[in-house]
mmCIF file of C-alpha atoms in Angstrom:
data_model
loop_
_atom_site.group_PDB
_atom_site.id
_atom_site.type_symbol
_atom_site.label_atom_id
_atom_site.label_comp_id
_atom_site.label_asym_id
_atom_site.label_seq_id
_atom_site.Cartn_x
_atom_site.Cartn_y
_atom_site.Cartn_z
ATOM 1 C CA MET A 1 99.342 32.290 127.477
ATOM 2 C CA SER A 2 100.367 35.914 127.306
ATOM 3 C CA THR A 3 98.190 38.782 126.158
ATOM 4 C CA ALA A 4 99.930 41.608 124.334
ATOM 5 C CA LYS A 5 99.089 45.030 125.633
ATOM 6 C CA PRO A 6 97.790 47.441 123.021
ATOM 7 C CA THR A 7 100.291 50.094 122.129
ATOM 8 C CA SER A 8 99.339 53.746 122.088
ATOM 9 C CA THR A 9 101.022 56.442 120.092
ATOM 10 C CA ALA A 10 101.319 59.864 121.658
ATOM 11 C CA ARG A 11 99.678 62.573 119.623
ATOM 12 C CA GLN A 12 102.103 65.071 118.154
ATOM 13 C CA LEU A 13 101.508 68.795 117.867
ATOM 14 C CA THR A 14 102.487 70.315 114.524
ATOM 15 C CA VAL A 15 102.588 73.889 113.251
ATOM 16 C CA SER A 16 101.851 74.590 109.598
ATOM 17 C CA ASP A 17 104.174 77.116 107.998
ATOM 18 C CA PRO A 18 102.889 78.843 104.845
ATOM 19 C CA TYR A 19 106.310 80.464 104.419
ATOM 20 C CA ALA A 20 108.336 77.229 104.536
ATOM 21 C CA ASP A 21 109.270 77.248 100.837
ATOM 22 C CA GLY A 22 111.093 80.569 101.174
ATOM 23 C CA GLY A 23 111.790 82.933 98.309
ATOM 24 C CA THR A 24 111.924 86.699 97.913
ATOM 25 C CA TRP A 25 109.376 89.217 99.146
ATOM 26 C CA TYR A 26 107.519 90.999 96.332
ATOM 27 C CA LYS A 27 105.274 93.955 97.132
ATOM 28 C CA GLY A 28 102.045 94.410 95.209
ATOM 29 C CA ASN A 29 98.466 95.645 95.179
ATOM 30 C CA LEU A 30 95.399 93.815 93.882
ATOM 31 C CA GLN A 31 92.691 96.402 94.377
ATOM 32 C CA VAL A 32 92.652 99.530 92.254
ATOM 33 C CA ALA A 33 90.262 100.689 89.526
ATOM 34 C CA SER A 34 91.085 102.083 86.090
ATOM 35 C CA VAL A 35 88.945 103.862 83.499
ATOM 36 C CA ARG A 36 87.897 100.395 82.337
ATOM 37 C CA GLY A 37 85.776 100.369 85.497
ATOM 38 C CA VAL A 38 85.041 103.194 87.930
ATOM 39 C CA GLY A 39 88.547 104.666 88.036
ATOM 40 C CA ARG A 40 89.973 107.845 86.578
ATOM 41 C CA ASP A 41 93.253 106.765 84.992
ATOM 42 C CA LEU A 42 94.351 104.469 82.198
ATOM 43 C CA PRO A 43 95.747 101.067 83.215
ATOM 44 C CA SER A 44 99.154 102.113 81.880
ATOM 45 C CA ALA A 45 99.219 105.160 84.200
ATOM 46 C CA LEU A 46 98.384 102.993 87.206
ATOM 47 C CA GLY A 47 101.064 100.486 86.292
ATOM 48 C CA ALA A 48 103.628 103.270 85.928
ATOM 49 C CA TRP A 49 102.719 104.739 89.337
ATOM 50 C CA TYR A 50 103.023 101.471 91.215
ATOM 51 C CA ALA A 51 106.236 100.475 89.431
ATOM 52 C CA ALA A 52 107.788 103.865 90.263
ATOM 53 C CA HIS A 53 106.862 103.446 93.939
ATOM 54 C CA GLY A 54 108.639 100.164 94.543
ATOM 55 C CA TYR A 55 105.920 97.654 93.721
ATOM 56 C CA ALA A 56 106.754 94.438 91.874
ATOM 57 C CA PHE A 57 103.251 93.578 90.689
ATOM 58 C CA LEU A 58 99.736 94.907 90.289
ATOM 59 C CA GLY A 59 96.280 93.526 89.719
ATOM 60 C CA ILE A 60 93.793 96.066 88.365
ATOM 61 C CA SER A 61 90.406 95.004 89.719
ATOM 62 C CA ASP A 62 87.867 96.714 87.510
ATOM 63 C CA MET A 63 84.169 96.226 88.234
ATOM 64 C CA ASN A 64 82.866 93.132 86.447
ATOM 65 C CA THR A 65 85.505 93.755 83.797
ATOM 66 C CA TYR A 66 88.763 92.019 82.980
ATOM 67 C CA THR A 67 91.538 94.503 82.318
ATOM 68 C CA TRP A 68 94.321 92.715 80.500
ATOM 69 C CA PRO A 69 97.637 92.705 82.435
ATOM 70 C CA GLU A 70 99.407 93.547 79.179
ATOM 71 C CA GLU A 71 97.868 97.017 79.480
ATOM 72 C CA TYR A 72 99.770 97.819 82.669
ATOM 73 C CA GLY A 73 102.445 95.153 83.183
ATOM 74 C CA ASN A 74 105.652 94.240 81.407
ATOM 75 C CA ARG A 75 108.656 91.930 81.817
ATOM 76 C CA ALA A 76 109.960 93.993 84.740
ATOM 77 C CA PHE A 77 106.584 94.583 86.411
ATOM 78 C CA SER A 78 104.038 91.790 86.628
ATOM 79 C CA GLY A 79 100.339 92.116 85.990
ATOM 80 C CA VAL A 80 98.221 89.641 87.958
ATOM 81 C CA PRO A 81 94.797 88.714 86.517
ATOM 82 C CA THR A 82 92.109 90.160 88.795
ATOM 83 C CA VAL A 83 88.446 91.088 88.493
ATOM 84 C CA ALA A 84 86.261 92.909 91.013
ATOM 85 C CA ALA A 85 83.086 90.802 91.010
ATOM 86 C CA THR A 86 80.621 93.485 92.058
ATOM 87 C CA TYR A 87 77.028 92.852 93.105
ATOM 88 C CA SER A 88 74.341 94.804 94.920
ATOM 89 C CA PHE A 89 75.007 92.732 98.041
ATOM 90 C CA ALA A 90 78.836 92.548 98.132
ATOM 91 C CA ASP A 91 82.143 92.983 96.329
ATOM 92 C CA VAL A 92 84.415 89.988 95.842
ATOM 93 C CA LEU A 93 87.917 90.084 94.380
ATOM 94 C CA ALA A 94 88.315 87.259 91.874
ATOM 95 C CA ILE A 95 92.091 86.795 91.894
ATOM 96 C CA GLY A 96 93.590 84.823 89.048
ATOM 97 C CA MET A 97 90.428 85.278 86.972
ATOM 98 C CA ASP A 98 89.850 86.732 83.509
ATOM 99 C CA HIS A 99 86.033 86.881 83.543
ATOM 100 C CA TRP A 100 82.940 87.705 85.576
ATOM 101 C CA LEU A 101 79.733 85.760 86.157
ATOM 102 C CA PRO A 102 76.405 86.834 87.682
ATOM 103 C CA ALA A 103 75.352 85.584 91.114
ATOM 104 C CA GLN A 104 72.275 85.943 93.299
ATOM 105 C CA THR A 105 74.014 85.593 96.665
ATOM 106 C CA LEU A 106 77.434 86.145 98.208
ATOM 107 C CA GLN A 107 77.870 82.393 98.521
ATOM 108 C CA GLY A 108 77.003 82.035 94.852
ATOM 109 C CA ALA A 109 79.678 84.570 93.908
ATOM 110 C CA ILE A 110 82.289 82.738 95.965
ATOM 111 C CA ASP A 111 81.239 79.413 94.470
ATOM 112 C CA TRP A 112 81.706 80.388 90.828
ATOM 113 C CA ILE A 113 85.104 81.985 91.472
ATOM 114 C CA ALA A 114 86.354 78.928 93.360
ATOM 115 C CA ALA A 115 84.861 76.507 90.815
ATOM 116 C CA ASP A 116 86.605 78.343 87.968
ATOM 117 C CA GLY A 117 89.979 78.133 89.714
ATOM 118 C CA GLY A 118 90.196 81.640 91.171
ATOM 119 C CA LEU A 119 90.752 82.909 94.698
ATOM 120 C CA PRO A 120 87.584 84.539 96.119
ATOM 121 C CA VAL A 121 88.388 87.367 98.536
ATOM 122 C CA LEU A 122 85.593 89.260 100.285
ATOM 123 C CA ALA A 123 86.463 92.923 99.758
ATOM 124 C CA ALA A 124 85.603 95.806 102.078
ATOM 125 C CA PRO A 125 83.417 93.742 104.452
ATOM 126 C CA LEU A 126 82.802 96.806 106.654
ATOM 127 C CA SER A 127 81.762 99.083 103.800
ATOM 128 C CA PRO A 128 78.821 101.276 104.869
ATOM 129 C CA GLY A 129 77.314 100.752 101.427
ATOM 130 C CA LYS A 130 77.428 96.945 101.529
ATOM 131 C CA PRO A 131 77.961 95.908 105.156
ATOM 132 C CA GLN A 132 78.227 92.199 105.821
ATOM 133 C CA SER A 133 76.715 90.762 108.990
ATOM 134 C CA VAL A 134 78.897 88.541 111.136
ATOM 135 C CA ALA A 135 76.392 85.711 110.714
ATOM 136 C CA THR A 136 76.546 85.955 106.920
ATOM 137 C CA VAL A 137 80.338 85.901 106.789
ATOM 138 C CA MET A 138 80.629 83.111 109.348
ATOM 139 C CA ALA A 139 78.319 80.902 107.274
ATOM 140 C CA LEU A 140 80.339 81.244 104.058
ATOM 141 C CA GLN A 141 82.024 78.215 102.532
ATOM 142 C CA ARG A 142 85.062 78.213 100.200
ATOM 143 C CA LEU A 143 85.964 81.809 101.070
ATOM 144 C CA TYR A 144 89.690 82.071 100.412
ATOM 145 C CA GLY A 145 90.469 85.513 101.757
ATOM 146 C CA LEU A 146 89.137 88.500 103.652
ATOM 147 C CA GLU A 147 90.253 92.059 103.035
ATOM 148 C CA ILE A 148 91.098 93.008 106.594
ATOM 149 C CA PHE A 149 92.439 96.441 105.678
ATOM 150 C CA ASP A 150 90.949 98.727 103.028
ATOM 151 C CA ALA A 151 92.913 101.966 102.608
ATOM 152 C CA ARG A 152 89.970 103.907 101.166
ATOM 153 C CA LEU A 153 87.652 102.950 104.005
ATOM 154 C CA SER A 154 90.376 103.563 106.584
ATOM 155 C CA LEU A 155 90.160 107.264 105.716
ATOM 156 C CA HIS A 156 86.688 107.065 107.293
ATOM 157 C CA ASP A 157 87.642 104.728 110.181
ATOM 158 C CA ALA A 158 85.890 101.732 108.601
ATOM 159 C CA GLY A 159 88.787 99.900 107.002
ATOM 160 C CA ASP A 160 90.007 97.445 109.666
ATOM 161 C CA ALA A 161 88.270 94.048 109.718
ATOM 162 C CA THR A 162 90.851 92.230 111.848
ATOM 163 C CA GLU A 163 88.264 91.381 114.513
ATOM 164 C CA LEU A 164 86.030 89.713 111.922
ATOM 165 C CA TRP A 165 89.021 87.743 110.626
ATOM 166 C CA ASP A 166 89.787 86.470 114.135
ATOM 167 C CA ARG A 167 86.183 85.313 114.472
ATOM 168 C CA LEU A 168 86.484 83.318 111.265
ATOM 169 C CA LEU A 169 89.794 81.790 112.305
ATOM 170 C CA SER A 170 88.465 80.984 115.772
ATOM 171 C CA ALA A 171 85.589 79.090 114.159
ATOM 172 C CA GLY A 172 88.068 76.904 112.314
ATOM 173 C CA LYS A 173 87.879 78.677 108.944
ATOM 174 C CA HIS A 174 91.115 78.737 106.957
ATOM 175 C CA VAL A 175 90.847 82.269 105.581
ATOM 176 C CA PHE A 176 93.795 84.439 104.566
ATOM 177 C CA ALA A 177 94.242 88.168 105.178
ATOM 178 C CA PHE A 178 94.453 90.704 102.343
ATOM 179 C CA ALA A 179 94.957 94.479 102.260
ATOM 180 C CA GLY A 180 94.381 96.813 99.338
ATOM 181 C CA ASP A 181 94.238 100.443 98.313
ATOM 182 C CA ASP A 182 90.718 100.342 96.850
ATOM 183 C CA ALA A 183 91.817 103.494 95.008
ATOM 184 C CA SER A 184 90.285 105.083 91.913
ATOM 185 C CA GLY A 185 93.446 106.622 90.462
ATOM 186 C CA VAL A 186 96.925 107.973 91.044
ATOM 187 C CA GLY A 187 95.494 111.096 92.694
ATOM 188 C CA ASP A 188 93.381 109.159 95.183
ATOM 189 C CA PRO A 189 94.527 109.758 98.794
ATOM 190 C CA ALA A 190 94.198 106.025 99.463
ATOM 191 C CA ILE A 191 96.757 104.969 96.866
ATOM 192 C CA GLY A 192 99.930 103.390 98.242
ATOM 193 C CA HIS A 193 98.572 102.890 101.765
ATOM 194 C CA ALA A 194 97.781 99.156 101.736
ATOM 195 C CA TRP A 195 99.361 96.196 100.003
ATOM 196 C CA ILE A 196 100.358 92.577 100.186
ATOM 197 C CA ALA A 197 103.898 91.200 100.050
ATOM 198 C CA VAL A 198 104.247 87.741 98.519
ATOM 199 C CA LEU A 199 107.086 85.330 99.330
ATOM 200 C CA ALA A 200 107.757 83.688 95.976
ATOM 201 C CA PRO A 201 110.611 82.215 93.924
ATOM 202 C CA GLY A 202 110.139 84.968 91.342
ATOM 203 C CA PRO A 203 107.942 87.965 90.463
ATOM 204 C CA ASP A 204 106.248 86.346 87.466
ATOM 205 C CA PRO A 205 102.454 85.921 87.661
ATOM 206 C CA ALA A 206 102.579 82.111 87.873
ATOM 207 C CA SER A 207 104.975 82.159 90.842
ATOM 208 C CA LEU A 208 103.022 84.899 92.608
ATOM 209 C CA LEU A 209 99.705 83.087 92.199
ATOM 210 C CA SER A 210 101.223 79.803 93.379
ATOM 211 C CA SER A 211 102.482 81.484 96.562
ATOM 212 C CA LEU A 212 99.151 83.228 97.073
ATOM 213 C CA ARG A 213 97.365 79.887 96.874
ATOM 214 C CA ARG A 214 99.391 78.447 99.750
ATOM 215 C CA GLY A 215 99.210 81.571 101.917
ATOM 216 C CA ALA A 216 102.822 82.667 101.501
ATOM 217 C CA PHE A 217 102.132 86.375 101.791
ATOM 218 C CA VAL A 218 101.423 89.110 104.319
ATOM 219 C CA ALA A 219 99.059 92.084 104.408
ATOM 220 C CA SER A 220 100.200 95.579 105.318
ATOM 221 C CA SER A 221 99.083 99.128 106.031
ATOM 222 C CA GLY A 222 102.679 100.325 106.134
ATOM 223 C CA ALA A 223 104.728 97.989 108.337
ATOM 224 C CA ASP A 224 106.864 95.113 107.026
ATOM 225 C CA PHE A 225 108.024 91.641 107.922
ATOM 226 C CA THR A 226 111.518 90.659 106.855
ATOM 227 C CA SER A 227 111.244 87.043 107.987
ATOM 228 C CA LEU A 228 108.649 84.532 109.243
ATOM 229 C CA SER A 229 109.635 80.967 110.089
ATOM 230 C CA VAL A 230 108.862 77.877 112.150
ATOM 231 C CA SER A 231 111.333 75.600 113.900
ATOM 232 C CA GLY A 232 109.619 72.735 115.645
ATOM 233 C CA LEU A 233 106.988 74.410 117.814
ATOM 234 C CA THR A 234 108.577 77.859 117.769
ATOM 235 C CA ILE A 235 107.374 80.634 115.493
ATOM 236 C CA THR A 236 109.871 83.426 114.854
ATOM 237 C CA ALA A 237 109.116 86.766 113.229
ATOM 238 C CA GLU A 238 111.364 89.649 112.269
ATOM 239 C CA THR A 239 110.266 93.126 111.282
ATOM 240 C CA ALA A 240 112.029 96.357 110.435
ATOM 241 C CA PRO A 241 113.697 98.450 113.143
ATOM 242 C CA GLY A 242 111.272 100.841 114.792
ATOM 243 C CA SER A 243 108.540 98.212 115.017
ATOM 244 C CA SER A 244 107.278 95.772 117.638
ATOM 245 C CA LEU A 245 105.614 92.355 117.394
ATOM 246 C CA ARG A 246 102.452 90.765 118.726
ATOM 247 C CA PHE A 247 101.614 87.050 118.616
ATOM 248 C CA ILE A 248 97.855 86.477 118.641
ATOM 249 C CA GLY A 249 95.750 83.324 119.018
ATOM 250 C CA ARG A 250 92.167 82.121 119.053
ATOM 251 C CA GLY A 251 89.591 84.771 119.886
ATOM 252 C CA GLY A 252 92.103 87.541 119.203
ATOM 253 C CA ARG A 253 93.896 86.692 122.471
ATOM 254 C CA LEU A 254 97.279 88.317 122.892
ATOM 255 C CA LEU A 255 99.782 85.526 123.452
ATOM 256 C CA LEU A 256 102.986 87.537 123.536
ATOM 257 C CA ALA A 257 104.060 91.126 122.953
ATOM 258 C CA VAL A 258 107.670 91.836 122.004
ATOM 259 C CA SER A 259 109.030 95.379 122.076
ATOM 260 C CA ALA A 260 111.728 94.563 119.566
ATOM 261 C CA ALA A 261 112.164 93.819 115.888
ATOM 262 C CA VAL A 262 112.704 90.083 116.444
ATOM 263 C CA GLY A 263 110.570 87.773 118.551
ATOM 264 C CA SER A 264 109.694 84.108 119.014
ATOM 265 C CA TYR A 265 106.715 82.277 120.464
ATOM 266 C CA ARG A 266 106.595 78.581 121.374
ATOM 267 C CA VAL A 267 103.143 77.068 120.962
ATOM 268 C CA ASN A 268 101.624 74.806 123.600
ATOM 269 C CA GLY A 269 98.650 73.500 121.656
ATOM 270 C CA ASP A 270 95.688 75.433 123.033
ATOM 271 C CA GLU A 271 96.073 78.520 120.818
ATOM 272 C CA GLY A 272 93.966 77.223 117.908
ATOM 273 C CA TYR A 273 96.125 79.238 115.533
ATOM 274 C CA VAL A 274 98.867 81.814 115.866
ATOM 275 C CA ARG A 275 99.190 84.921 113.740
ATOM 276 C CA VAL A 276 101.723 87.720 114.061
ATOM 277 C CA GLU A 277 101.331 91.467 113.786
ATOM 278 C CA ALA A 278 104.189 93.897 113.203
ATOM 279 C CA ILE A 279 103.349 97.364 114.508
ATOM 280 C CA ARG A 280 105.427 100.329 113.453
ATOM 281 C CA ASP A 281 105.974 103.173 115.915
ATOM 282 C CA ASP A 282 103.594 105.380 113.923
ATOM 283 C CA GLY A 283 100.803 102.799 114.190
ATOM 284 C CA ALA A 284 101.102 101.202 110.738
ATOM 285 C CA ARG A 285 100.667 97.433 110.840
ATOM 286 C CA ALA A 286 101.461 94.231 108.990
ATOM 287 C CA TRP A 287 99.633 90.944 109.428
ATOM 288 C CA SER A 288 101.102 87.491 108.889
ATOM 289 C CA GLN A 289 98.903 84.662 107.724
ATOM 290 C CA PRO A 290 97.828 82.167 110.393
ATOM 291 C CA PHE A 291 100.091 79.387 111.522
ATOM 292 C CA PHE A 292 97.512 76.653 112.031
ATOM 293 C CA LEU A 293 98.029 74.048 114.749
ATOM 294 C CA SER A 294 97.057 70.398 114.556
ATOM 295 C CA TRP A 295 97.425 67.261 116.646
ATOM 296 C CA ARG A 296 98.397 64.082 114.819
#
């Protein structure tokens, strides 16, 4: 009598690619206030400024107020529904939302946004007025995004939350990186200094929101990516001339630095995740979303 030996299947390492569906890059901003909230200018003036400066879309995030995209967008320039859910304890961008609800805690604010189909993004986590402890942020559930660069706060050296983002990613949280102006009008010195670029099939709000939901976008304080892709276990990034690349893994560990506009990194499985930064010669940066690794 023969006994069959059990067969074993080797585990396979895979790399998720949020940019796999391709498309065109569309530049936009989702954090700016109008006179409907705490800003100084009409929504139409803000829309005109961003359209004239090469942006494809805008989300006016007024405080606990929905400002209709029809007030600042048109067929050639998309308005993305956004509300700044503002509380005494934190500010949360409710992307894709047309209303505001009260909440007693930061987790409660995130919960109602997620339950109503929006994307909850913790805004300005390093704000001196509403600082968030590492323990509080690490304990959050259903957080979709973190504003890792706030142009207004960067004027006071408090706008970069990349280290906090790496802590979340290292703990296994799937959180995406956002950047925004956090400006109060067209005369604000912060305007035009932070944005996201979305890889989408078109610039219409539905396409943009669909790409945002799957992480097909990058955050920027001035630098750009022209391409991000995965082939097997190799991640390749391309940025504009005059920039360099850094591939970063779990714990913020530098995996590879490339002093050129094009670079590739082959994963080996112990990185946890891989994200890419493009760094322009003047110090401006762009952040890719994480390429998460899994064994199957």
